[in-house]
Amino acid sequence: MHNTPLSAEPVIFRPTGSKIFPYATREARRWIVLRLNDFPEHPLYTLFVDAQHVDDFDDAPDNWLLPDPGAPSVLSAREREEALRTVSGLEAYGAETGTPCRGEFCSCSQRR
């Protein structure tokens, strides 16, 4: 990950309860949200910081703590809504560039 503007300190993500955006955390007043993509057609994750696309990757950095995506969310309802609102409309891979995936072998459109 070359573009990730996160600290070298551990980054503790929280489950959101969303199948498409399973993890979020707040750092320095910014929402950091991970989108789970249709792997292997696309990179496993896309990282958004305050709704801005930052990077795509398959392996999270060692200092990131990603809980089981099915674990109950520890975010409050307000935090969860706020985090997911930042990535609303970005469910399909490529939506962040205005070219959402509609590939023959990709299930992006089916995931909404």
PDB file of C-alpha atoms in Angstrom:
ATOM      1  CA  MET A   1       0.000   0.000   0.000  1.00  0.00           C
ATOM      2  CA  HIS A   2       1.712   3.106  -1.184  1.00  0.00           C
ATOM      3  CA  ASN A   3      -0.906   5.809  -0.721  1.00  0.00           C
ATOM      4  CA  THR A   4      -2.235   4.974   2.731  1.00  0.00           C
ATOM      5  CA  PRO A   5      -2.063   8.099   4.925  1.00  0.00           C
ATOM      6  CA  LEU A   6      -2.467   6.258   8.211  1.00  0.00           C
ATOM      7  CA  SER A   7      -0.104   6.193  11.158  1.00  0.00           C
ATOM      8  CA  ALA A   8       2.387   3.474  11.957  1.00  0.00           C
ATOM      9  CA  GLU A   9       0.485   2.932  15.206  1.00  0.00           C
ATOM     10  CA  PRO A  10      -2.039   0.087  15.303  1.00  0.00           C
ATOM     11  CA  VAL A  11      -5.235   0.933  13.439  1.00  0.00           C
ATOM     12  CA  ILE A  12      -8.166  -0.809  15.057  1.00  0.00           C
ATOM     13  CA  PHE A  13     -11.054  -1.265  12.645  1.00  0.00           C
ATOM     14  CA  ARG A  14     -14.553  -2.009  13.902  1.00  0.00           C
ATOM     15  CA  PRO A  15     -17.123  -4.186  12.159  1.00  0.00           C
ATOM     16  CA  THR A  16     -19.973  -2.160  10.682  1.00  0.00           C
ATOM     17  CA  GLY A  17     -22.443  -4.951   9.998  1.00  0.00           C
ATOM     18  CA  SER A  18     -22.317  -4.104   6.276  1.00  0.00           C
ATOM     19  CA  LYS A  19     -21.356  -6.872   3.839  1.00  0.00           C
ATOM     20  CA  ILE A  20     -19.895  -4.399   1.352  1.00  0.00           C
ATOM     21  CA  PHE A  21     -18.216  -2.003   3.805  1.00  0.00           C
ATOM     22  CA  PRO A  22     -17.385  -4.385   6.658  1.00  0.00           C
ATOM     23  CA  TYR A  23     -14.870  -2.216   8.552  1.00  0.00           C
ATOM     24  CA  ALA A  24     -14.586   1.379   9.675  1.00  0.00           C
ATOM     25  CA  THR A  25     -12.626   3.405  12.169  1.00  0.00           C
ATOM     26  CA  ARG A  26     -12.200   7.023  13.054  1.00  0.00           C
ATOM     27  CA  GLU A  27      -8.731   8.547  13.139  1.00  0.00           C
ATOM     28  CA  ALA A  28      -7.925  12.223  13.509  1.00  0.00           C
ATOM     29  CA  ARG A  29     -11.582  13.144  12.927  1.00  0.00           C
ATOM     30  CA  ARG A  30     -11.632  11.243   9.606  1.00  0.00           C
ATOM     31  CA  TRP A  31     -13.731   8.193   8.778  1.00  0.00           C
ATOM     32  CA  ILE A  32     -11.655   5.377   7.367  1.00  0.00           C
ATOM     33  CA  VAL A  33     -13.774   2.731   5.654  1.00  0.00           C
ATOM     34  CA  LEU A  34     -12.826  -0.470   3.849  1.00  0.00           C
ATOM     35  CA  ARG A  35     -14.877  -1.828   0.978  1.00  0.00           C
ATOM     36  CA  LEU A  36     -14.763  -5.569   0.389  1.00  0.00           C
ATOM     37  CA  ASN A  37     -14.486  -6.104  -3.364  1.00  0.00           C
ATOM     38  CA  ASP A  38     -15.278  -9.036  -5.646  1.00  0.00           C
ATOM     39  CA  PHE A  39     -11.946 -10.855  -5.268  1.00  0.00           C
ATOM     40  CA  PRO A  40     -10.091 -12.086  -7.330  1.00  0.00           C
ATOM     41  CA  GLU A  41     -11.722 -10.058 -10.111  1.00  0.00           C
ATOM     42  CA  HIS A  42     -10.669  -6.924  -8.182  1.00  0.00           C
ATOM     43  CA  PRO A  43      -8.311  -6.221  -5.279  1.00  0.00           C
ATOM     44  CA  LEU A  44      -9.715  -7.608  -2.031  1.00  0.00           C
ATOM     45  CA  TYR A  45     -10.167  -4.196  -0.366  1.00  0.00           C
ATOM     46  CA  THR A  46     -10.523  -0.540  -1.275  1.00  0.00           C
ATOM     47  CA  LEU A  47      -9.600   2.059   1.330  1.00  0.00           C
ATOM     48  CA  PHE A  48     -11.595   5.282   1.645  1.00  0.00           C
ATOM     49  CA  VAL A  49     -10.709   8.174   3.939  1.00  0.00           C
ATOM     50  CA  ASP A  50     -13.603  10.606   4.334  1.00  0.00           C
ATOM     51  CA  ALA A  51     -15.147   9.216   1.126  1.00  0.00           C
ATOM     52  CA  GLN A  52     -11.968   9.726  -0.905  1.00  0.00           C
ATOM     53  CA  HIS A  53     -10.448   6.685  -2.607  1.00  0.00           C
ATOM     54  CA  VAL A  54      -6.954   6.151  -1.230  1.00  0.00           C
ATOM     55  CA  ASP A  55      -5.785   2.701  -2.272  1.00  0.00           C
ATOM     56  CA  ASP A  56      -6.708  -0.825  -3.388  1.00  0.00           C
ATOM     57  CA  PHE A  57      -4.965  -3.829  -1.861  1.00  0.00           C
ATOM     58  CA  ASP A  58      -5.171  -7.534  -1.115  1.00  0.00           C
ATOM     59  CA  ASP A  59      -3.235  -7.695   2.153  1.00  0.00           C
ATOM     60  CA  ALA A  60      -3.796  -5.290   5.028  1.00  0.00           C
ATOM     61  CA  PRO A  61      -0.705  -3.784   6.694  1.00  0.00           C
ATOM     62  CA  ASP A  62       0.531  -5.635   9.757  1.00  0.00           C
ATOM     63  CA  ASN A  63      -0.466  -2.784  12.078  1.00  0.00           C
ATOM     64  CA  TRP A  64      -4.155  -3.003  11.068  1.00  0.00           C
ATOM     65  CA  LEU A  65      -6.437  -5.006  13.303  1.00  0.00           C
ATOM     66  CA  LEU A  66      -9.392  -6.359  11.329  1.00  0.00           C
ATOM     67  CA  PRO A  67     -11.925  -8.288  13.402  1.00  0.00           C
ATOM     68  CA  ASP A  68     -14.112 -11.053  12.041  1.00  0.00           C
ATOM     69  CA  PRO A  69     -16.450  -9.277   9.583  1.00  0.00           C
ATOM     70  CA  GLY A  70     -19.418 -11.090  11.116  1.00  0.00           C
ATOM     71  CA  ALA A  71     -18.647  -9.812  14.619  1.00  0.00           C
ATOM     72  CA  PRO A  72     -21.241  -7.489  16.108  1.00  0.00           C
ATOM     73  CA  SER A  73     -20.582  -3.820  15.469  1.00  0.00           C
ATOM     74  CA  VAL A  74     -19.254  -1.874  18.422  1.00  0.00           C
ATOM     75  CA  LEU A  75     -19.916   1.383  16.639  1.00  0.00           C
ATOM     76  CA  SER A  76     -22.913   3.273  17.913  1.00  0.00           C
ATOM     77  CA  ALA A  77     -25.853   3.503  15.513  1.00  0.00           C
ATOM     78  CA  ARG A  78     -24.944   7.147  14.872  1.00  0.00           C
ATOM     79  CA  GLU A  79     -21.269   6.311  14.182  1.00  0.00           C
ATOM     80  CA  ARG A  80     -22.212   3.439  11.875  1.00  0.00           C
ATOM     81  CA  GLU A  81     -24.622   5.652   9.934  1.00  0.00           C
ATOM     82  CA  GLU A  82     -22.056   8.440   9.690  1.00  0.00           C
ATOM     83  CA  ALA A  83     -19.271   6.106   8.504  1.00  0.00           C
ATOM     84  CA  LEU A  84     -21.436   4.365   5.906  1.00  0.00           C
ATOM     85  CA  ARG A  85     -22.899   7.654   4.671  1.00  0.00           C
ATOM     86  CA  THR A  86     -19.385   8.730   3.634  1.00  0.00           C
ATOM     87  CA  VAL A  87     -19.223   5.831   1.155  1.00  0.00           C
ATOM     88  CA  SER A  88     -22.825   5.828  -0.021  1.00  0.00           C
ATOM     89  CA  GLY A  89     -22.984   5.185  -3.775  1.00  0.00           C
ATOM     90  CA  LEU A  90     -19.517   3.612  -3.844  1.00  0.00           C
ATOM     91  CA  GLU A  91     -20.613  -0.005  -3.490  1.00  0.00           C
ATOM     92  CA  ALA A  92     -19.320  -1.264  -6.857  1.00  0.00           C
ATOM     93  CA  TYR A  93     -15.613  -1.426  -7.578  1.00  0.00           C
ATOM     94  CA  GLY A  94     -14.687   1.584  -9.715  1.00  0.00           C
ATOM     95  CA  ALA A  95     -17.652   3.709  -8.592  1.00  0.00           C
ATOM     96  CA  GLU A  96     -15.137   6.078  -6.981  1.00  0.00           C
ATOM     97  CA  THR A  97     -13.813   6.934 -10.466  1.00  0.00           C
ATOM     98  CA  GLY A  98     -17.232   7.128 -12.104  1.00  0.00           C
ATOM     99  CA  THR A  99     -16.803   3.756 -13.817  1.00  0.00           C
ATOM    100  CA  PRO A 100     -18.519   1.136 -11.654  1.00  0.00           C
ATOM    101  CA  CYS A 101     -17.721  -2.440 -12.589  1.00  0.00           C
ATOM    102  CA  ARG A 102     -20.193  -4.244 -14.763  1.00  0.00           C
ATOM    103  CA  GLY A 103     -17.844  -7.035 -15.777  1.00  0.00           C
ATOM    104  CA  GLU A 104     -19.106 -10.366 -17.020  1.00  0.00           C
ATOM    105  CA  PHE A 105     -17.256 -12.279 -14.294  1.00  0.00           C
ATOM    106  CA  CYS A 106     -17.780  -9.747 -11.529  1.00  0.00           C
ATOM    107  CA  SER A 107     -20.643  -9.753  -9.055  1.00  0.00           C
ATOM    108  CA  CYS A 108     -20.323  -6.060  -8.124  1.00  0.00           C
ATOM    109  CA  SER A 109     -23.748  -5.171  -9.471  1.00  0.00           C
ATOM    110  CA  GLN A 110     -25.322  -8.085  -7.597  1.00  0.00           C
ATOM    111  CA  ARG A 111     -23.849  -7.000  -4.249  1.00  0.00           C
ATOM    112  CA  ARG A 112     -25.878  -3.806  -3.827  1.00  0.00           C
TER     113      ARG A 112
END
